[in-house]
GROMACS .gro file of C-alpha atoms in nm:
model
  368
    1LYS     CA    1   1.613  -0.442   2.683
    2ASN     CA    2   1.962  -0.526   2.550
    3ILE     CA    3   1.843  -0.851   2.399
    4TYR     CA    4   1.988  -1.048   2.107
    5CYS     CA    5   1.731  -1.028   1.828
    6ILE     CA    6   1.703  -1.229   1.505
    7LEU     CA    7   1.647  -0.952   1.251
    8PRO     CA    8   1.608  -0.956   0.872
    9CYS     CA    9   1.907  -0.804   0.695
   10ALA     CA   10   2.022  -0.700   0.348
   11LYS     CA   11   2.220  -1.020   0.296
   12THR     CA   12   2.057  -1.312   0.119
   13CYS     CA   13   2.053  -1.687   0.169
   14GLY     CA   14   1.940  -1.954  -0.075
   15THR     CA   15   1.574  -1.855  -0.043
   16GLY     CA   16   1.612  -1.477  -0.054
   17ARG     CA   17   1.627  -1.257   0.254
   18SER     CA   18   1.867  -1.356   0.529
   19TYR     CA   19   1.886  -1.279   0.900
   20GLU     CA   20   2.137  -1.161   1.156
   21VAL     CA   21   2.159  -1.173   1.533
   22LYS     CA   22   2.201  -0.824   1.673
   23GLU     CA   23   2.206  -0.687   2.027
   24THR     CA   24   1.937  -0.420   2.044
   25ASN     CA   25   1.610  -0.318   2.208
   26ILE     CA   26   1.259  -0.389   2.083
   27TYR     CA   27   0.968  -0.156   2.156
   28VAL     CA   28   0.608  -0.277   2.150
   29THR     CA   29   0.296  -0.060   2.151
   30ASN     CA   30  -0.024  -0.253   2.210
   31ASP     CA   31   0.031  -0.559   1.987
   32ILE     CA   32   0.258  -0.396   1.727
   33ILE     CA   33   0.638  -0.368   1.704
   34SER     CA   34   0.677   0.010   1.721
   35GLY     CA   35   1.055   0.042   1.734
   36ILE     CA   36   1.380  -0.151   1.691
   37GLY     CA   37   1.690   0.003   1.843
   38THR     CA   38   1.532   0.346   1.890
   39ALA     CA   39   1.217   0.413   2.091
   40PRO     CA   40   0.930   0.574   1.901
   41ASP     CA   41   0.848   0.935   1.991
   42GLY     CA   42   0.669   0.966   2.322
   43PHE     CA   43   0.721   0.601   2.412
   44ILE     CA   44   0.688   0.529   2.783
   45ALA     CA   45   0.719   0.165   2.887
   46ASP     CA   46   0.451   0.015   3.109
   47ARG     CA   47   0.670  -0.294   3.139
   48THR     CA   48   1.036  -0.365   3.068
   49VAL     CA   49   1.158  -0.717   3.000
   50GLN     CA   50   1.524  -0.780   3.079
   51GLY     CA   51   1.682  -0.951   2.781
   52LYS     CA   52   2.036  -1.014   2.902
   53ASN     CA   53   2.167  -1.353   2.780
   54LYS     CA   54   1.849  -1.415   2.585
   55ILE     CA   55   1.755  -1.431   2.217
   56LEU     CA   56   1.431  -1.280   2.088
   57SER     CA   57   1.270  -1.407   1.769
   58VAL     CA   58   0.951  -1.351   1.581
   59GLY     CA   59   0.709  -1.632   1.666
   60LEU     CA   60   0.725  -1.956   1.473
   61VAL     CA   61   0.444  -2.041   1.231
   62ASN     CA   62   0.322  -2.401   1.232
   63ALA     CA   63   0.185  -2.431   0.878
   64HIS     CA   64  -0.015  -2.754   0.911
   65ASN     CA   65  -0.178  -2.904   1.217
   66HIS     CA   66  -0.475  -3.090   1.359
   67ALA     CA   67  -0.447  -2.950   1.710
   68TYR     CA   68  -0.744  -3.136   1.857
   69MET     CA   69  -0.557  -3.465   1.798
   70SER     CA   70  -0.346  -3.418   2.113
   71VAL     CA   71  -0.592  -3.665   2.268
   72PHE     CA   72  -0.463  -3.928   2.018
   73ARG     CA   73  -0.090  -3.884   2.085
   74ASN     CA   74   0.095  -4.217   2.053
   75SER     CA   75  -0.232  -4.401   1.990
   76ALA     CA   76  -0.138  -4.527   1.643
   77ASP     CA   77   0.235  -4.588   1.615
   78ASP     CA   78   0.427  -4.824   1.384
   79VAL     CA   79   0.156  -4.855   1.118
   80LEU     CA   80   0.139  -4.736   0.758
   81PHE     CA   81  -0.060  -4.429   0.665
   82GLU     CA   82  -0.371  -4.606   0.533
   83GLU     CA   83  -0.411  -4.815   0.848
   84TRP     CA   84  -0.326  -4.516   1.066
   85LEU     CA   85  -0.602  -4.302   0.910
   86PHE     CA   86  -0.881  -4.539   0.820
   87LYS     CA   87  -0.851  -4.810   1.086
   88ARG     CA   88  -0.709  -4.620   1.383
   89ILE     CA   89  -0.776  -4.244   1.376
   90LEU     CA   90  -1.112  -4.210   1.199
   91PRO     CA   91  -1.283  -4.462   1.433
   92LEU     CA   92  -1.146  -4.269   1.731
   93GLU     CA   93  -1.263  -3.937   1.585
   94ASP     CA   94  -1.616  -4.077   1.568
   95LYS     CA   95  -1.611  -4.105   1.948
   96LEU     CA   96  -1.508  -3.742   2.014
   97VAL     CA   97  -1.746  -3.489   2.164
   98ASP     CA   98  -1.707  -3.111   2.150
   99GLU     CA   99  -1.547  -3.094   2.494
  100ASP     CA  100  -1.273  -3.339   2.384
  101ILE     CA  101  -1.197  -3.119   2.083
  102TYR     CA  102  -1.194  -2.798   2.289
  103TRP     CA  103  -0.949  -2.925   2.551
  104GLY     CA  104  -0.745  -3.124   2.299
  105THR     CA  105  -0.694  -2.807   2.096
  106GLN     CA  106  -0.597  -2.604   2.402
  107LEU     CA  107  -0.343  -2.868   2.506
  108SER     CA  108  -0.175  -2.842   2.165
  109CYS     CA  109  -0.182  -2.463   2.186
  110LEU     CA  110   0.001  -2.473   2.520
  111GLU     CA  111   0.266  -2.706   2.382
  112MET     CA  112   0.316  -2.484   2.077
  113LEU     CA  113   0.337  -2.166   2.284
  114LYS     CA  114   0.589  -2.319   2.524
  115SER     CA  115   0.815  -2.408   2.229
  116GLY     CA  116   0.800  -2.077   2.043
  117THR     CA  117   0.504  -2.114   1.807
  118THR     CA  118   0.264  -1.819   1.807
  119THR     CA  119   0.060  -1.897   1.493
  120PHE     CA  120  -0.067  -2.217   1.333
  121LEU     CA  121  -0.282  -2.341   1.047
  122ASP     CA  122  -0.537  -2.594   1.166
  123MET     CA  123  -0.765  -2.847   1.000
  124HIS     CA  124  -1.038  -2.981   1.228
  125ILE     CA  125  -1.359  -3.186   1.219
  126THR     CA  126  -1.631  -2.981   1.388
  127LYS     CA  127  -1.756  -2.622   1.384
  128ASN     CA  128  -1.707  -2.327   1.618
  129ILE     CA  129  -1.516  -2.525   1.885
  130VAL     CA  130  -1.156  -2.488   1.761
  131PRO     CA  131  -1.166  -2.110   1.696
  132LYS     CA  132  -1.323  -2.063   2.040
  133ALA     CA  133  -1.045  -2.269   2.200
  134VAL     CA  134  -0.779  -2.069   2.016
  135GLU     CA  135  -0.930  -1.735   2.116
  136ASP     CA  136  -0.953  -1.846   2.479
  137VAL     CA  137  -0.582  -1.929   2.477
  138GLY     CA  138  -0.497  -1.601   2.303
  139MET     CA  139  -0.300  -1.756   2.017
  140ARG     CA  140  -0.313  -1.665   1.648
  141ALA     CA  141  -0.447  -1.925   1.405
  142VAL     CA  142  -0.588  -1.980   1.061
  143ILE     CA  143  -0.874  -2.226   1.092
  144SER     CA  144  -1.013  -2.466   0.832
  145LYS     CA  145  -1.281  -2.728   0.883
  146GLY     CA  146  -1.182  -3.041   0.697
  147ILE     CA  147  -1.459  -3.120   0.448
  148VAL     CA  148  -1.525  -3.428   0.237
  149GLY     CA  149  -1.789  -3.504  -0.022
  150GLU     CA  150  -1.902  -3.645  -0.354
  151GLY     CA  151  -2.057  -3.399  -0.595
  152THR     CA  152  -2.380  -3.253  -0.460
  153ALA     CA  153  -2.438  -3.530  -0.206
  154GLU     CA  154  -2.604  -3.390   0.105
  155TYR     CA  155  -2.330  -3.482   0.352
  156GLY     CA  156  -2.066  -3.290   0.158
  157LEU     CA  157  -2.281  -2.981   0.114
  158THR     CA  158  -2.372  -2.991   0.484
  159ARG     CA  159  -2.005  -2.994   0.583
  160LEU     CA  160  -1.934  -2.707   0.347
  161ALA     CA  161  -2.227  -2.514   0.499
  162ASP     CA  162  -2.083  -2.581   0.848
  163ALA     CA  163  -1.747  -2.440   0.738
  164LYS     CA  164  -1.914  -2.128   0.600
  165GLU     CA  165  -2.115  -2.085   0.920
  166GLU     CA  166  -1.797  -2.102   1.128
  167ILE     CA  167  -1.629  -1.841   0.909
  168ASN     CA  168  -1.926  -1.609   0.949
  169ASN     CA  169  -1.949  -1.661   1.325
  170PHE     CA  170  -1.586  -1.552   1.379
  171LYS     CA  171  -1.559  -1.293   1.102
  172ASN     CA  172  -1.476  -1.017   1.351
  173SER     CA  173  -1.210  -1.210   1.540
  174LYS     CA  174  -0.874  -1.040   1.594
  175LEU     CA  175  -0.691  -1.372   1.634
  176VAL     CA  176  -0.838  -1.622   1.389
  177SER     CA  177  -0.891  -1.616   1.014
  178PHE     CA  178  -1.006  -1.893   0.783
  179MET     CA  179  -0.950  -2.117   0.481
  180LEU     CA  180  -1.162  -2.384   0.317
  181ALA     CA  181  -1.016  -2.733   0.354
  182PRO     CA  182  -1.116  -3.007   0.113
  183HIS     CA  183  -0.948  -3.293   0.296
  184ALA     CA  184  -0.775  -3.477   0.011
  185ILE     CA  185  -0.829  -3.608  -0.341
  186TYR     CA  186  -0.924  -3.950  -0.203
  187THR     CA  187  -1.203  -3.811   0.020
  188CYS     CA  188  -1.338  -3.548  -0.223
  189ASP     CA  189  -1.439  -3.627  -0.579
  190SER     CA  190  -1.376  -3.396  -0.873
  191GLU     CA  191  -1.722  -3.235  -0.876
  192TYR     CA  192  -1.705  -3.161  -0.505
  193LEU     CA  193  -1.356  -3.013  -0.538
  194LYS     CA  194  -1.489  -2.777  -0.804
  195ILE     CA  195  -1.778  -2.675  -0.578
  196VAL     CA  196  -1.542  -2.601  -0.288
  197THR     CA  197  -1.307  -2.407  -0.517
  198GLU     CA  198  -1.588  -2.186  -0.642
  199GLU     CA  199  -1.702  -2.126  -0.284
  200ALA     CA  200  -1.347  -2.024  -0.185
  201LYS     CA  201  -1.350  -1.768  -0.464
  202LYS     CA  202  -1.683  -1.626  -0.344
  203LEU     CA  203  -1.562  -1.607   0.016
  204ASN     CA  204  -1.217  -1.479  -0.088
  205VAL     CA  205  -1.040  -1.733   0.130
  206PRO     CA  206  -0.749  -1.969   0.046
  207ILE     CA  207  -0.764  -2.346   0.019
  208HIS     CA  208  -0.583  -2.584   0.256
  209THR     CA  209  -0.551  -2.950   0.160
  210HIS     CA  210  -0.342  -3.266   0.196
  211LEU     CA  211  -0.170  -3.358  -0.129
  212ALA     CA  212   0.070  -3.621  -0.265
  213GLU     CA  213   0.124  -3.752   0.086
  214SER     CA  214   0.161  -4.127   0.036
  215PRO     CA  215   0.278  -4.373  -0.231
  216VAL     CA  216  -0.075  -4.521  -0.236
  217GLU     CA  217  -0.229  -4.180  -0.310
  218LEU     CA  218   0.008  -4.134  -0.605
  219LYS     CA  219  -0.052  -4.487  -0.737
  220ASP     CA  220  -0.430  -4.451  -0.713
  221ALA     CA  221  -0.430  -4.111  -0.885
  222LEU     CA  222  -0.223  -4.239  -1.176
  223GLU     CA  223  -0.451  -4.541  -1.216
  224LYS     CA  224  -0.780  -4.352  -1.178
  225TYR     CA  225  -0.703  -4.022  -1.354
  226GLY     CA  226  -0.386  -4.086  -1.550
  227LYS     CA  227  -0.239  -3.789  -1.363
  228THR     CA  228  -0.037  -3.719  -1.052
  229PRO     CA  229  -0.232  -3.569  -0.759
  230VAL     CA  230  -0.077  -3.228  -0.836
  231GLU     CA  231  -0.168  -3.245  -1.206
  232TYR     CA  232  -0.520  -3.353  -1.111
  233LEU     CA  233  -0.585  -3.051  -0.884
  234ALA     CA  234  -0.428  -2.812  -1.132
  235ASP     CA  235  -0.652  -2.938  -1.413
  236LEU     CA  236  -0.960  -2.903  -1.189
  237GLY     CA  237  -0.876  -2.534  -1.134
  238VAL     CA  238  -0.815  -2.567  -0.760
  239PHE     CA  239  -0.486  -2.377  -0.785
  240ASP     CA  240  -0.665  -2.077  -0.935
  241VAL     CA  241  -0.731  -2.001  -0.567
  242LYS     CA  242  -0.442  -1.930  -0.328
  243THR     CA  243  -0.357  -2.277  -0.198
  244ILE     CA  244  -0.138  -2.434   0.068
  245CYS     CA  245  -0.074  -2.807   0.027
  246ALA     CA  246   0.045  -3.019   0.318
  247HIS     CA  247   0.307  -3.296   0.282
  248CYS     CA  248   0.381  -3.302  -0.095
  249VAL     CA  249   0.612  -3.600  -0.061
  250GLN     CA  250   0.534  -3.786  -0.383
  251LEU     CA  251   0.628  -3.522  -0.643
  252ASN     CA  252   0.799  -3.523  -0.981
  253ASP     CA  253   0.968  -3.229  -1.152
  254ASN     CA  254   0.654  -3.135  -1.346
  255ASP     CA  255   0.458  -3.120  -1.019
  256ILE     CA  256   0.710  -2.874  -0.881
  257ASP     CA  257   0.685  -2.665  -1.197
  258ILE     CA  258   0.305  -2.656  -1.151
  259PHE     CA  259   0.347  -2.533  -0.793
  260LYS     CA  260   0.573  -2.257  -0.921
  261LYS     CA  261   0.332  -2.159  -1.200
  262TYR     CA  262   0.038  -2.122  -0.962
  263ASN     CA  263   0.234  -1.989  -0.660
  264VAL     CA  264   0.121  -2.282  -0.446
  265SER     CA  265   0.268  -2.291  -0.096
  266VAL     CA  266   0.387  -2.619   0.055
  267ALA     CA  267   0.372  -2.716   0.423
  268ALA     CA  268   0.652  -2.966   0.484
  269ASN     CA  269   0.586  -3.219   0.763
  270PRO     CA  270   0.908  -3.420   0.795
  271VAL     CA  271   0.837  -3.601   1.123
  272SER     CA  272   0.484  -3.705   1.027
  273ASN     CA  273   0.605  -3.829   0.689
  274LEU     CA  274   0.872  -4.037   0.860
  275LYS     CA  275   0.641  -4.180   1.127
  276LEU     CA  276   0.388  -4.292   0.866
  277ALA     CA  277   0.658  -4.420   0.626
  278ASN     CA  278   0.543  -4.190   0.346
  279GLY     CA  279   0.891  -4.077   0.248
  280ILE     CA  280   1.089  -3.753   0.233
  281ALA     CA  281   0.963  -3.455   0.034
  282PRO     CA  282   1.196  -3.301  -0.229
  283ILE     CA  283   1.235  -2.981  -0.029
  284LYS     CA  284   1.568  -2.872  -0.179
  285LYS     CA  285   1.425  -2.900  -0.532
  286MET     CA  286   1.126  -2.691  -0.431
  287LEU     CA  287   1.335  -2.425  -0.260
  288ASP     CA  288   1.572  -2.410  -0.557
  289LYS     CA  289   1.270  -2.360  -0.783
  290GLY     CA  290   1.146  -2.072  -0.568
  291ILE     CA  291   0.847  -2.250  -0.414
  292ASN     CA  292   0.723  -2.098  -0.088
  293VAL     CA  293   0.799  -2.382   0.154
  294ALA     CA  294   0.672  -2.359   0.511
  295ILE     CA  295   0.696  -2.610   0.796
  296GLY     CA  296   0.424  -2.779   0.999
  297THR     CA  297   0.421  -3.048   1.263
  298ASP     CA  298   0.099  -3.209   1.140
  299GLY     CA  299  -0.130  -3.327   1.420
  300PRO     CA  300  -0.007  -3.483   1.746
  301ALA     CA  301  -0.143  -3.822   1.635
  302SER     CA  302   0.094  -3.838   1.339
  303ASN     CA  303   0.385  -3.660   1.504
  304ASN     CA  304   0.360  -3.729   1.879
  305GLY     CA  305   0.481  -3.374   1.939
  306GLN     CA  306   0.412  -3.009   1.854
  307ASN     CA  307   0.762  -2.864   1.893
  308MET     CA  308   0.867  -2.667   1.584
  309PHE     CA  309   1.233  -2.673   1.692
  310ARG     CA  310   1.225  -3.052   1.660
  311GLU     CA  311   1.055  -3.013   1.321
  312MET     CA  312   1.313  -2.758   1.203
  313ASN     CA  313   1.592  -2.992   1.307
  314PHE     CA  314   1.454  -3.274   1.093
  315HIS     CA  315   1.377  -3.031   0.809
  316ALA     CA  316   1.741  -2.923   0.786
  317LEU     CA  317   1.917  -3.252   0.859
  318LEU     CA  318   1.709  -3.483   0.640
  319HIS     CA  319   1.782  -3.292   0.322
  320LYS     CA  320   2.153  -3.267   0.390
  321GLY     CA  321   2.151  -3.645   0.415
  322VAL     CA  322   1.936  -3.735   0.116
  323ASN     CA  323   2.115  -3.482  -0.107
  324HIS     CA  324   2.464  -3.567   0.027
  325ASP     CA  325   2.514  -3.193   0.057
  326ALA     CA  326   2.600  -3.028   0.390
  327GLU     CA  327   2.478  -2.693   0.256
  328ALA     CA  328   2.138  -2.821   0.141
  329VAL     CA  329   1.851  -2.654   0.329
  330SER     CA  330   2.060  -2.439   0.560
  331ALA     CA  331   1.974  -2.319   0.909
  332LEU     CA  332   1.885  -1.979   0.764
  333GLU     CA  333   1.657  -2.132   0.501
  334THR     CA  334   1.494  -2.348   0.767
  335TYR     CA  335   1.434  -2.050   0.996
  336LYS     CA  336   1.274  -1.860   0.710
  337CYS     CA  337   1.051  -2.159   0.629
  338ALA     CA  338   0.935  -2.165   0.991
  339THR     CA  339   0.862  -1.792   1.016
  340GLU     CA  340   0.834  -1.565   0.712
  341ASN     CA  341   0.739  -1.837   0.463
  342GLY     CA  342   0.480  -1.974   0.702
  343ALA     CA  343   0.313  -1.636   0.742
  344LYS     CA  344   0.308  -1.596   0.364
  345ALA     CA  345   0.154  -1.941   0.319
  346LEU     CA  346  -0.115  -1.853   0.574
  347ALA     CA  347  -0.193  -1.525   0.392
  348LEU     CA  348  -0.085  -1.325   0.697
  349ASP     CA  349   0.104  -1.014   0.587
  350ASN     CA  350   0.116  -0.866   0.937
  351CYS     CA  351   0.345  -1.118   1.105
  352GLY     CA  352   0.627  -1.366   1.039
  353VAL     CA  353   0.918  -1.123   1.053
  354LEU     CA  354   1.066  -0.896   1.319
  355GLU     CA  355   1.003  -0.554   1.165
  356VAL     CA  356   0.847  -0.227   1.273
  357GLY     CA  357   0.475  -0.229   1.200
  358LYS     CA  358   0.435  -0.607   1.226
  359LYS     CA  359   0.247  -0.789   1.500
  360ALA     CA  360   0.450  -0.837   1.817
  361ASP     CA  361   0.414  -1.214   1.808
  362LEU     CA  362   0.749  -1.283   1.972
  363PHE     CA  363   0.922  -1.539   2.188
  364VAL     CA  364   1.236  -1.536   2.400
  365MET     CA  365   1.497  -1.810   2.437
  366ASP     CA  366   1.746  -1.837   2.721
  367ILE     CA  367   2.095  -1.876   2.571
  368ASN     CA  368   2.194  -2.096   2.861
   0.00000   0.00000   0.00000
């Protein structure tokens, strides 16, 4: 009631549609936005929320996360990526039990909800636990079990079977949907990546992966394949499936052109990339090229937080600095990356923007 709302408008910013703040009323029926400004016919409110001196926004979309890692927050600081992953985090993961993962995921969900995030894309290490935790919280999520393997080796096929089982077990969920998540090019060989890609086509689900995250990953790919990580996945046919790639720090211009050709979405993770000394992704170049760029926090172990406002702040400020351009990656562009672009990257066409007919995934900020 009489609340300031961030609404899409006819104006455009650097990445297309823009937004305006307008004082109006929002009407919600069940879980759908049923009216903006004017109540739908026959609408009778069961509950009225007073919006004076508040701003209402569509919920933020965290486009890359490992929510269960809240139990590892601050456990591996001031180390490079390779030590962080292989010597610190993976040994800790081996000690986790299902109960750790359940409560760790719920803790991240609470932190996200309290800072405006209503939807996230997760990559986890078990089966059935994370979607159950998300449903119990009542949040929206796209879930992907991180899978690794070499060709037809049993351990890789078993992890793929676990991912398929999880998808089947929650196929009727109203809150969670799924992707397949080959972890990275350094934990999945070429034959296994092809197997996962073909399975994604059969299941009609997107692919979620880490890509071009570190200087070492780029160096190793060039030495082993004679290609960048992006060129490597493109040549394997992975991008024939709808794909969202996390990080994408170590890119050249041809890599960006490949993303454009295959409509690959990118999940930028500025704080994680800084903490692990991996660099700064060429976000302005990607936005200028028309790449769908979303924003994610990455997991709490590589970020130490789950607040998308903090992530948006870094997302906007970093690229002004590195491009020496105060208009590079504007506030409007950043907001779109964190909402509409994120929903698009997650293959969710029913949320991400404050419009009639969309899901009423909303949050309210106190202006004071």
